[in-house]
Amino acid sequence: MSAAVIAATGLFTPPHSVSNAELVEAFNAYVALHNDDNAAAIASGEVAALIPSSVEFVEKASGIKSRYVMDKTGVIDPRVMRPNLPERPNDEISILAEIAVAATRDALGRWDKGPERIDAVICAASNMQRAYPAMAIEVQQALSIGGFGFDMNVACSSATFGIKTAADYIAAGDARAVLVVNPEITSGHLNFRDRDSHFIFGDVATAVIIEAADEATGGWDILGTRLKTQFSNNIRNNFGFLNRCAPDGIGAADKLFVQEGRKVFREVVPMVADMIVAHAADLGLDPTALKRLWLHQANINMNELIGRRVLGREPTREENVIILDEFANTSSAGSIIAFHRANDDFASGETGLICSFGAGYSAGTVFVRKR
Ligand code: CO8
């Protein structure tokens, strides 16, 4: 049985950044168009008037200031309100696999070995390009990686579930190194016409190479991994292959992301904080002695609360890394971006925590120690 190491990480950042001001301007232009088009029905009470969004609310409620998207033109056009991403022919790599490959190339540039040393690819993300063939196999093909690949979806927790799966393959002797990619084009399933959530998400891709400890030079020892799920209806997306079979017809809104944000906040914070503290105790680690938390990036107030409960003090920005101000919620990739961006200053023996949480509910903890 071989212990596993996080050997390298990589990041792909999409070409377009959208500020809160730009997003809110587009939303409010859409609201004005809707209210004008439906003036008579609104006056008679048949249709409810839409209410504008506000930059101040978005920043105060979430901490988000901007987000990256794969296509900005459609997102900020009040008559479109979704990214323009043309379909590709079957002989071209899919857009999600393409950004996963870009993040992987970044990770490979930070690793002392090549793709021929990777024996498995896991694409762990909250939305897949299609049912099959798997994106992971496209990535394998694009980078000439041997072995096997498959896709898995645990919403925002996909990356930590993927890292645990990879570490288990290594422990079982099934692979020398495993690539976990997290391509997230969340703008494809975000309802930019919904005032409650139009600002929440952003696009990105991350990659993590997990390697057998006895083959690795440097990197991060994985001290322990733990996963948890608990059913909740508070974050849903009902898009699926059976939609077209519903005899009564279907509404479109619930085939995009929907949530009860307040309930999620209230229920997930204690669940995750308790999980982290219990997992640390089982590993013989003092959570208050962790040098850094790389938490899932959904909401700054959530991260500050979890940080306080875990570290037992008001964490500094250095201890509790925030990247959601720039990236928004990038689903599975958030904690990996935070880790990727803020780990250079660790000395050998220092410990930290990668932690994700989200729909399901689901949560994953990965404690790491610099080698
Ligand atoms: N502008 C101005 N005012 C607004 C706006 C807006 N845009 N939106 C709401 N308001 C108003 C409301 O009308 C309400 O007014 P009133 O008090 O008069 O009724 C007031 O602001 C407060 O509204 P809320 O209670 O909804 O606001 P909150 O303070 O709770 O903040 C948040 C909303 C930011 C959504 C917050 O609840 C939150 O972040 N919760 C946690 C969410 C979370 O972590 N979700 C995890 C989801 S990620 C996941 O796992 C899914 C993966 C799939 C991703 C891919 C799909 C795209």
PDB file of C-alpha atoms in Angstrom, residues 247-347:
ATOM      1  CA  PRO A 247     -45.828  13.868 -20.894  1.00  0.00           C
ATOM      2  CA  ASP A 248     -47.147  17.072 -19.294  1.00  0.00           C
ATOM      3  CA  GLY A 249     -44.445  19.292 -20.713  1.00  0.00           C
ATOM      4  CA  ILE A 250     -41.783  20.943 -18.648  1.00  0.00           C
ATOM      5  CA  GLY A 251     -40.892  24.345 -17.302  1.00  0.00           C
ATOM      6  CA  ALA A 252     -37.395  25.534 -18.143  1.00  0.00           C
ATOM      7  CA  ALA A 253     -36.433  27.322 -14.918  1.00  0.00           C
ATOM      8  CA  ASP A 254     -35.781  24.247 -12.776  1.00  0.00           C
ATOM      9  CA  LYS A 255     -33.533  22.775 -15.510  1.00  0.00           C
ATOM     10  CA  LEU A 256     -31.014  25.408 -14.474  1.00  0.00           C
ATOM     11  CA  PHE A 257     -29.378  25.966 -11.074  1.00  0.00           C
ATOM     12  CA  VAL A 258     -31.850  26.774  -8.270  1.00  0.00           C
ATOM     13  CA  GLN A 259     -31.269  27.056  -4.549  1.00  0.00           C
ATOM     14  CA  GLU A 260     -32.595  28.192  -1.195  1.00  0.00           C
ATOM     15  CA  GLY A 261     -29.457  30.181  -0.420  1.00  0.00           C
ATOM     16  CA  ARG A 262     -30.321  31.082   3.176  1.00  0.00           C
ATOM     17  CA  LYS A 263     -31.114  27.472   4.120  1.00  0.00           C
ATOM     18  CA  VAL A 264     -27.927  26.263   2.434  1.00  0.00           C
ATOM     19  CA  PHE A 265     -25.936  28.783   4.418  1.00  0.00           C
ATOM     20  CA  ARG A 266     -27.548  27.817   7.750  1.00  0.00           C
ATOM     21  CA  GLU A 267     -27.323  24.058   7.263  1.00  0.00           C
ATOM     22  CA  VAL A 268     -23.983  23.640   5.519  1.00  0.00           C
ATOM     23  CA  VAL A 269     -21.806  25.811   7.807  1.00  0.00           C
ATOM     24  CA  PRO A 270     -22.254  23.641  10.952  1.00  0.00           C
ATOM     25  CA  MET A 271     -22.149  20.400   8.948  1.00  0.00           C
ATOM     26  CA  VAL A 272     -18.788  21.307   7.405  1.00  0.00           C
ATOM     27  CA  ALA A 273     -17.217  22.854  10.522  1.00  0.00           C
ATOM     28  CA  ASP A 274     -18.114  19.770  12.603  1.00  0.00           C
ATOM     29  CA  MET A 275     -16.808  17.446   9.901  1.00  0.00           C
ATOM     30  CA  ILE A 276     -13.450  19.251   9.723  1.00  0.00           C
ATOM     31  CA  VAL A 277     -12.957  19.266  13.505  1.00  0.00           C
ATOM     32  CA  ALA A 278     -13.920  15.571  13.848  1.00  0.00           C
ATOM     33  CA  HIS A 279     -11.700  14.489  10.943  1.00  0.00           C
ATOM     34  CA  ALA A 280      -8.745  16.457  12.342  1.00  0.00           C
ATOM     35  CA  ALA A 281      -9.202  14.778  15.753  1.00  0.00           C
ATOM     36  CA  ASP A 282      -9.271  11.319  14.147  1.00  0.00           C
ATOM     37  CA  LEU A 283      -5.984  12.134  12.384  1.00  0.00           C
ATOM     38  CA  GLY A 284      -4.424  13.400  15.646  1.00  0.00           C
ATOM     39  CA  LEU A 285      -4.257  16.950  14.243  1.00  0.00           C
ATOM     40  CA  ASP A 286      -5.029  20.123  16.180  1.00  0.00           C
ATOM     41  CA  PRO A 287      -7.269  22.140  13.816  1.00  0.00           C
ATOM     42  CA  THR A 288      -6.235  25.410  15.471  1.00  0.00           C
ATOM     43  CA  ALA A 289      -2.633  24.671  14.448  1.00  0.00           C
ATOM     44  CA  LEU A 290      -3.418  24.423  10.715  1.00  0.00           C
ATOM     45  CA  LYS A 291      -1.433  27.002   8.775  1.00  0.00           C
ATOM     46  CA  ARG A 292      -4.072  27.453   6.094  1.00  0.00           C
ATOM     47  CA  LEU A 293      -7.625  26.637   5.000  1.00  0.00           C
ATOM     48  CA  TRP A 294      -8.348  26.306   1.287  1.00  0.00           C
ATOM     49  CA  LEU A 295     -12.137  26.157   1.488  1.00  0.00           C
ATOM     50  CA  HIS A 296     -14.787  25.857  -1.205  1.00  0.00           C
ATOM     51  CA  GLN A 297     -15.496  29.337  -2.522  1.00  0.00           C
ATOM     52  CA  ALA A 298     -19.251  30.050  -2.516  1.00  0.00           C
ATOM     53  CA  ASN A 299     -19.758  32.909  -0.095  1.00  0.00           C
ATOM     54  CA  ILE A 300     -17.276  34.938   1.926  1.00  0.00           C
ATOM     55  CA  ASN A 301     -19.484  35.044   5.032  1.00  0.00           C
ATOM     56  CA  MET A 302     -19.768  31.244   5.018  1.00  0.00           C
ATOM     57  CA  ASN A 303     -15.986  30.838   4.766  1.00  0.00           C
ATOM     58  CA  GLU A 304     -15.371  33.325   7.571  1.00  0.00           C
ATOM     59  CA  LEU A 305     -17.797  31.464   9.856  1.00  0.00           C
ATOM     60  CA  ILE A 306     -16.294  28.047   9.088  1.00  0.00           C
ATOM     61  CA  GLY A 307     -12.794  29.498   9.499  1.00  0.00           C
ATOM     62  CA  ARG A 308     -13.654  30.880  12.939  1.00  0.00           C
ATOM     63  CA  ARG A 309     -15.191  27.607  14.102  1.00  0.00           C
ATOM     64  CA  VAL A 310     -12.251  25.510  12.892  1.00  0.00           C
ATOM     65  CA  LEU A 311      -9.338  27.731  13.911  1.00  0.00           C
ATOM     66  CA  GLY A 312     -10.987  28.965  17.129  1.00  0.00           C
ATOM     67  CA  ARG A 313     -10.064  32.569  16.323  1.00  0.00           C
ATOM     68  CA  GLU A 314     -10.691  35.254  13.710  1.00  0.00           C
ATOM     69  CA  PRO A 315      -8.647  33.901  10.772  1.00  0.00           C
ATOM     70  CA  THR A 316      -6.508  36.268   8.758  1.00  0.00           C
ATOM     71  CA  ARG A 317      -6.878  36.386   4.971  1.00  0.00           C
ATOM     72  CA  GLU A 318      -3.565  34.562   4.803  1.00  0.00           C
ATOM     73  CA  GLU A 319      -4.955  31.696   6.927  1.00  0.00           C
ATOM     74  CA  ASN A 320      -8.356  31.512   5.225  1.00  0.00           C
ATOM     75  CA  VAL A 321      -7.744  32.059   1.519  1.00  0.00           C
ATOM     76  CA  ILE A 322     -10.434  33.917  -0.462  1.00  0.00           C
ATOM     77  CA  ILE A 323     -10.434  33.852  -4.260  1.00  0.00           C
ATOM     78  CA  LEU A 324     -14.197  34.142  -4.809  1.00  0.00           C
ATOM     79  CA  ASP A 325     -13.933  37.932  -4.988  1.00  0.00           C
ATOM     80  CA  GLU A 326     -12.169  37.507  -8.352  1.00  0.00           C
ATOM     81  CA  PHE A 327     -13.592  34.140  -9.560  1.00  0.00           C
ATOM     82  CA  ALA A 328     -17.072  33.877  -7.888  1.00  0.00           C
ATOM     83  CA  ASN A 329     -18.248  30.327  -7.124  1.00  0.00           C
ATOM     84  CA  THR A 330     -16.493  28.013  -9.586  1.00  0.00           C
ATOM     85  CA  SER A 331     -18.125  24.921  -8.092  1.00  0.00           C
ATOM     86  CA  SER A 332     -15.657  22.026  -7.715  1.00  0.00           C
ATOM     87  CA  ALA A 333     -12.647  24.133  -8.724  1.00  0.00           C
ATOM     88  CA  GLY A 334     -12.879  26.773  -5.961  1.00  0.00           C
ATOM     89  CA  SER A 335     -10.844  25.112  -3.206  1.00  0.00           C
ATOM     90  CA  ILE A 336      -8.282  23.948  -5.768  1.00  0.00           C
ATOM     91  CA  ILE A 337      -7.794  27.479  -7.146  1.00  0.00           C
ATOM     92  CA  ALA A 338      -7.270  28.671  -3.550  1.00  0.00           C
ATOM     93  CA  PHE A 339      -4.712  25.899  -2.915  1.00  0.00           C
ATOM     94  CA  HIS A 340      -2.991  26.494  -6.264  1.00  0.00           C
ATOM     95  CA  ARG A 341      -2.717  30.250  -5.696  1.00  0.00           C
ATOM     96  CA  ALA A 342      -1.616  30.248  -2.039  1.00  0.00           C
ATOM     97  CA  ASN A 343       0.782  27.498  -0.983  1.00  0.00           C
ATOM     98  CA  ASP A 344       4.264  28.695  -1.988  1.00  0.00           C
ATOM     99  CA  ASP A 345       5.199  29.881   1.491  1.00  0.00           C
ATOM    100  CA  PHE A 346       4.784  26.513   3.263  1.00  0.00           C
ATOM    101  CA  ALA A 347       7.811  25.009   5.004  1.00  0.00           C
TER     102      ALA A 347
END
